[in-house]
Amino acid sequence: MAESLVFIDSGGVTAMALVVQKYGGTSVADSGRIRSVAERVIQRKQAGDDVVVVLSARAGDTDRLIQLAHQMSERPDPRELDVLLSTGEQITIALFSMAVMDLGCQCVSMTGYQAGIVTDHRFGKARISWIETLPIREQLETGNIVVVAGFQGYDDLGNITTLGRGGSDTTAVALAAALHADVCEIYTDVEGVYTTDPNIYGKARKLKKISYEEMLEMASMGAKVLHIRSVEFGMKYHVPIMVCSSFTDAPGTLVTKEDSDMEKVMVSSVTYSKHDARITVTDVPDVPGMAARIFRPMAAAAINVDMIIQGSGPVPGRANISFTVPKSDFARSMEIAEKTAHEIGAGAVHGNPNIAKVSVIGVGMRSHSGVASRMFDALSRLNINLIMISTSEIKVSCVIEDKYTELAVRVLHDTFELDKEPNGVLKVREE
Ligand code: ADP
Ligand code: ASP
Ligand code: MG
C-alpha cells in the first residue's frame, strides 16, 4: 500500500491529493449527466489531484434488473442475481470512461474484480474483507483517472458478489481507506446531510458537519444518504467523508470525528424507516433458553433482527416476544418463527409489515436527559400510538403505524427546533 500520496512539489506550493469520488444513480442517470460528471472529474484531475471515481448504476437500472430476475423466477438464485445486478454498474463505468476519453483525458474502468475488492460469500449483502490496491495504484501511476464499479466485489471462490442496496458508498469509503486517500467525496442529489430527509420536510436544514457516530445511527435508522457500512469504514479508518451535490457547487456536509460543538446540540436529526416489519411470538414458555431458540435460526439465515421486546403475556409462565426484521426478509422470518414456535410449544405468531420507525439522534443526549419524554409527548399529542421503543446512548426510536411516518417526522423536527441554527447554548426544557 502507498505510504502517503500527499507530496509537495519542487516549488513547495502545490499539494497533490488522492481523492475518491462517488457518484450515485441520479448523478449518472443519462448521457448528459454522465458527460457533466466527466467534466467535473477532469477539472479535478487537471487541478493536480489523483482521482478514483466510484459509480453507481444509472437511476432505476438496479430496480429494473431485479424486476427482470423476478420475471424468470419467484426466488432468483442469489449467485445469479448478483451476476445480473453487478451489470448495472458496469454500464456506467464503461460509458463514463468513454466520455472522459472523448474529452481528451486518460481513463480506465475497473470492475470490482479488476479493482481487487474481495468480499465474504453472502450474495446480496456481502461485506468487503480486504482490497488488493496494487491494480488501482498501478493505473494511477500511469496518469489514469480510475473508474471503479460500485456495489460489487468477488469472494475467494471467484464468485461475483454485491454489497446490498446503496452499497456503492461502501465501495468508495473502503477504497479511500485502503488507498489512504485524503478525502472521500460522496456526490448525490441533495446538497449534504440534513437534519431530516429534505424530500420529506422542506424545513430540513443542511448540516456543516456531523460525527461518524451520529451518521452511523442515522444510516442505521433509515437515512439512506449514506450506506451504513460506508460510515463504519469511515469511522474505523478515519476517512473524512464529504457529502455534496453533483448538481451544484454548494458546500456539503463533512462526516468526521466528534468535537465539542457537536455535543452542545441535544438532537441533531430525525430519521425514519419503512423498511422493517414486526413479528410477535406469543405464549413462549418463560424458561431459560427460549430467546436463544427463537433467534438462533434467524441468525443462521443471516436475518438482521433489530429491536427485541419481551413482555409477560396474559397466561402465567408464558411471555410474548416481539422483534423487527427487514421487510425484505419478512416472509422468510415468519416461516422460521412459525417453525420454531411449533418446536418450543409457543402460541401463535403474528406479523405486521405496516410499521415505521422514527428516531431522534444526537451526541448531546449523552449528557442531557429529557429527549425521550419530549419525543413521547409530541407523538402522543397527535394520538400516535407507540408500538415499540428502543434507545441507545445517542438515539431514541419509536415504532409507529407507517401511515403516520411523515407527520411524526415533521412534528419531531419542529419539537426539537431543528430548522434553527444552533447558537451554542443547549436548550433544556423547563419542566
Ligand atoms: P444516491 O443515488 O446518490 O446514492 P440516495 O438516494 O441513495 O442517493 O441518497 C440520497 C437521498 O437520501 C436523498 O435524495 C434524500 O431523499 C435521502 N435522505 C434521507 N435522509 C436524509 C438526510 N438526513 N439528509 C440528506 N438526504 C437524506
Ligand atoms: N446500484 C445499487 C443500488 O441501486 C448500488 C448503489 O447505487 O449504491 O442500490
Ligand atoms: Mg445511495
Tab-separated table of N, CA and C and ligand atoms in Angstrom, residues 22-26 55-63 66 85 88-89 150-152 162-171 227, ligand 2:
chain	number	residue	atom	x	y	z
A	22	LYS	N	-17.464	9.480	-5.312
A	22	LYS	CA	-18.525	8.534	-5.684
A	22	LYS	C	-19.729	9.302	-6.211
A	23	TYR	N	-20.257	8.860	-7.323
A	23	TYR	CA	-21.459	9.485	-7.880
A	23	TYR	C	-22.599	8.466	-7.884
A	24	GLY	N	-23.737	8.852	-7.301
A	24	GLY	CA	-24.887	7.956	-7.189
A	24	GLY	C	-25.713	7.911	-8.468
A	25	GLY	N	-26.758	7.089	-8.432
A	25	GLY	CA	-27.561	6.790	-9.616
A	25	GLY	C	-28.141	7.998	-10.334
A	26	THR	N	-28.688	8.979	-9.566
A	26	THR	CA	-29.286	10.138	-10.242
A	26	THR	C	-28.199	11.023	-10.856
A	55	LEU	N	-18.689	4.587	-9.322
A	55	LEU	CA	-20.006	4.903	-9.878
A	55	LEU	C	-21.053	3.880	-9.476
A	56	SER	N	-22.296	4.393	-9.305
A	56	SER	CA	-23.476	3.530	-9.145
A	56	SER	C	-24.030	3.221	-10.523
A	57	ALA	N	-25.019	2.354	-10.554
A	57	ALA	CA	-25.781	2.124	-11.783
A	57	ALA	C	-26.638	3.358	-12.049
A	58	ARG	N	-27.075	3.536	-13.292
A	58	ARG	CA	-27.985	4.657	-13.590
A	58	ARG	C	-29.253	4.498	-12.767
A	59	ALA	N	-29.835	5.631	-12.336
A	59	ALA	CA	-31.044	5.580	-11.501
A	59	ALA	C	-32.074	4.647	-12.134
A	60	GLY	N	-32.588	3.730	-11.357
A	60	GLY	CA	-33.638	2.830	-11.847
A	60	GLY	C	-33.126	1.529	-12.435
A	61	ASP	N	-31.838	1.482	-12.838
A	61	ASP	CA	-31.337	0.271	-13.507
A	61	ASP	C	-31.331	-0.941	-12.571
A	62	THR	N	-30.910	-0.724	-11.310
A	62	THR	CA	-30.849	-1.877	-10.393
A	62	THR	C	-32.263	-2.421	-10.157
A	63	ASP	N	-33.236	-1.506	-9.994
A	63	ASP	CA	-34.638	-1.943	-9.826
A	63	ASP	C	-35.108	-2.724	-11.057
A	66	ILE	N	-33.722	-6.175	-11.047
A	66	ILE	CA	-34.397	-7.036	-10.066
A	66	ILE	C	-35.737	-7.523	-10.638
A	85	LEU	N	-27.111	-8.190	-11.154
A	85	LEU	CA	-27.137	-6.830	-10.582
A	85	LEU	C	-25.816	-6.088	-10.803
A	88	GLY	N	-25.331	-3.435	-13.782
A	88	GLY	CA	-25.790	-2.036	-13.775
A	88	GLY	C	-24.614	-1.084	-13.664
A	89	GLU	N	-23.696	-1.383	-12.774
A	89	GLU	CA	-22.530	-0.515	-12.544
A	89	GLU	C	-21.514	-0.646	-13.689
A	150	GLY	N	-19.098	0.511	-8.463
A	150	GLY	CA	-19.503	0.419	-7.059
A	150	GLY	C	-20.310	-0.839	-6.804
A	151	PHE	N	-20.536	-1.146	-5.506
A	151	PHE	CA	-21.569	-2.120	-5.104
A	151	PHE	C	-21.183	-3.571	-5.365
A	152	GLN	N	-19.966	-3.814	-5.921
A	152	GLN	CA	-19.640	-5.198	-6.266
A	152	GLN	C	-18.234	-5.589	-5.861
A	162	THR	N	-22.540	-8.805	-4.488
A	162	THR	CA	-22.925	-7.392	-4.359
A	162	THR	C	-23.117	-7.051	-2.880
A	163	LEU	N	-23.027	-5.760	-2.576
A	163	LEU	CA	-22.890	-5.312	-1.180
A	163	LEU	C	-24.197	-4.882	-0.530
A	164	GLY	N	-25.329	-5.039	-1.208
A	164	GLY	CA	-26.611	-4.570	-0.662
A	164	GLY	C	-26.945	-3.213	-1.236
A	165	ARG	N	-28.266	-2.878	-1.258
A	165	ARG	CA	-28.712	-1.633	-1.880
A	165	ARG	C	-27.995	-0.426	-1.259
A	166	GLY	N	-27.554	0.456	-2.125
A	166	GLY	CA	-26.829	1.634	-1.647
A	166	GLY	C	-25.344	1.369	-1.414
A	167	GLY	N	-24.887	0.169	-1.797
A	167	GLY	CA	-23.531	-0.271	-1.430
A	167	GLY	C	-22.383	0.447	-2.121
A	168	SER	N	-22.667	1.268	-3.137
A	168	SER	CA	-21.548	1.960	-3.800
A	168	SER	C	-20.852	2.939	-2.854
A	169	ASP	N	-21.601	3.484	-1.890
A	169	ASP	CA	-20.963	4.352	-0.888
A	169	ASP	C	-19.863	3.580	-0.157
A	170	THR	N	-20.181	2.318	0.152
A	170	THR	CA	-19.222	1.495	0.904
A	170	THR	C	-18.000	1.185	0.053
A	171	THR	N	-18.204	0.903	-1.238
A	171	THR	CA	-17.054	0.698	-2.128
A	171	THR	C	-16.140	1.914	-2.047
A	227	HIS	N	-24.714	4.689	2.963
A	227	HIS	CA	-24.855	3.267	3.308
A	227	HIS	C	-24.180	3.038	4.664
B	2	ASP	N1	-26.926	0.380	-7.764
B	2	ASP	C1	-27.063	-0.071	-6.409
B	2	ASP	C2	-28.420	0.328	-5.860
B	2	ASP	O1	-29.235	0.899	-6.585
B	2	ASP	C3	-25.948	0.414	-5.528
B	2	ASP	C4	-25.886	1.913	-5.308
B	2	ASP	O2	-26.466	2.688	-6.066
B	2	ASP	O3	-25.204	2.318	-4.359
B	2	ASP	O4	-28.711	0.048	-4.733
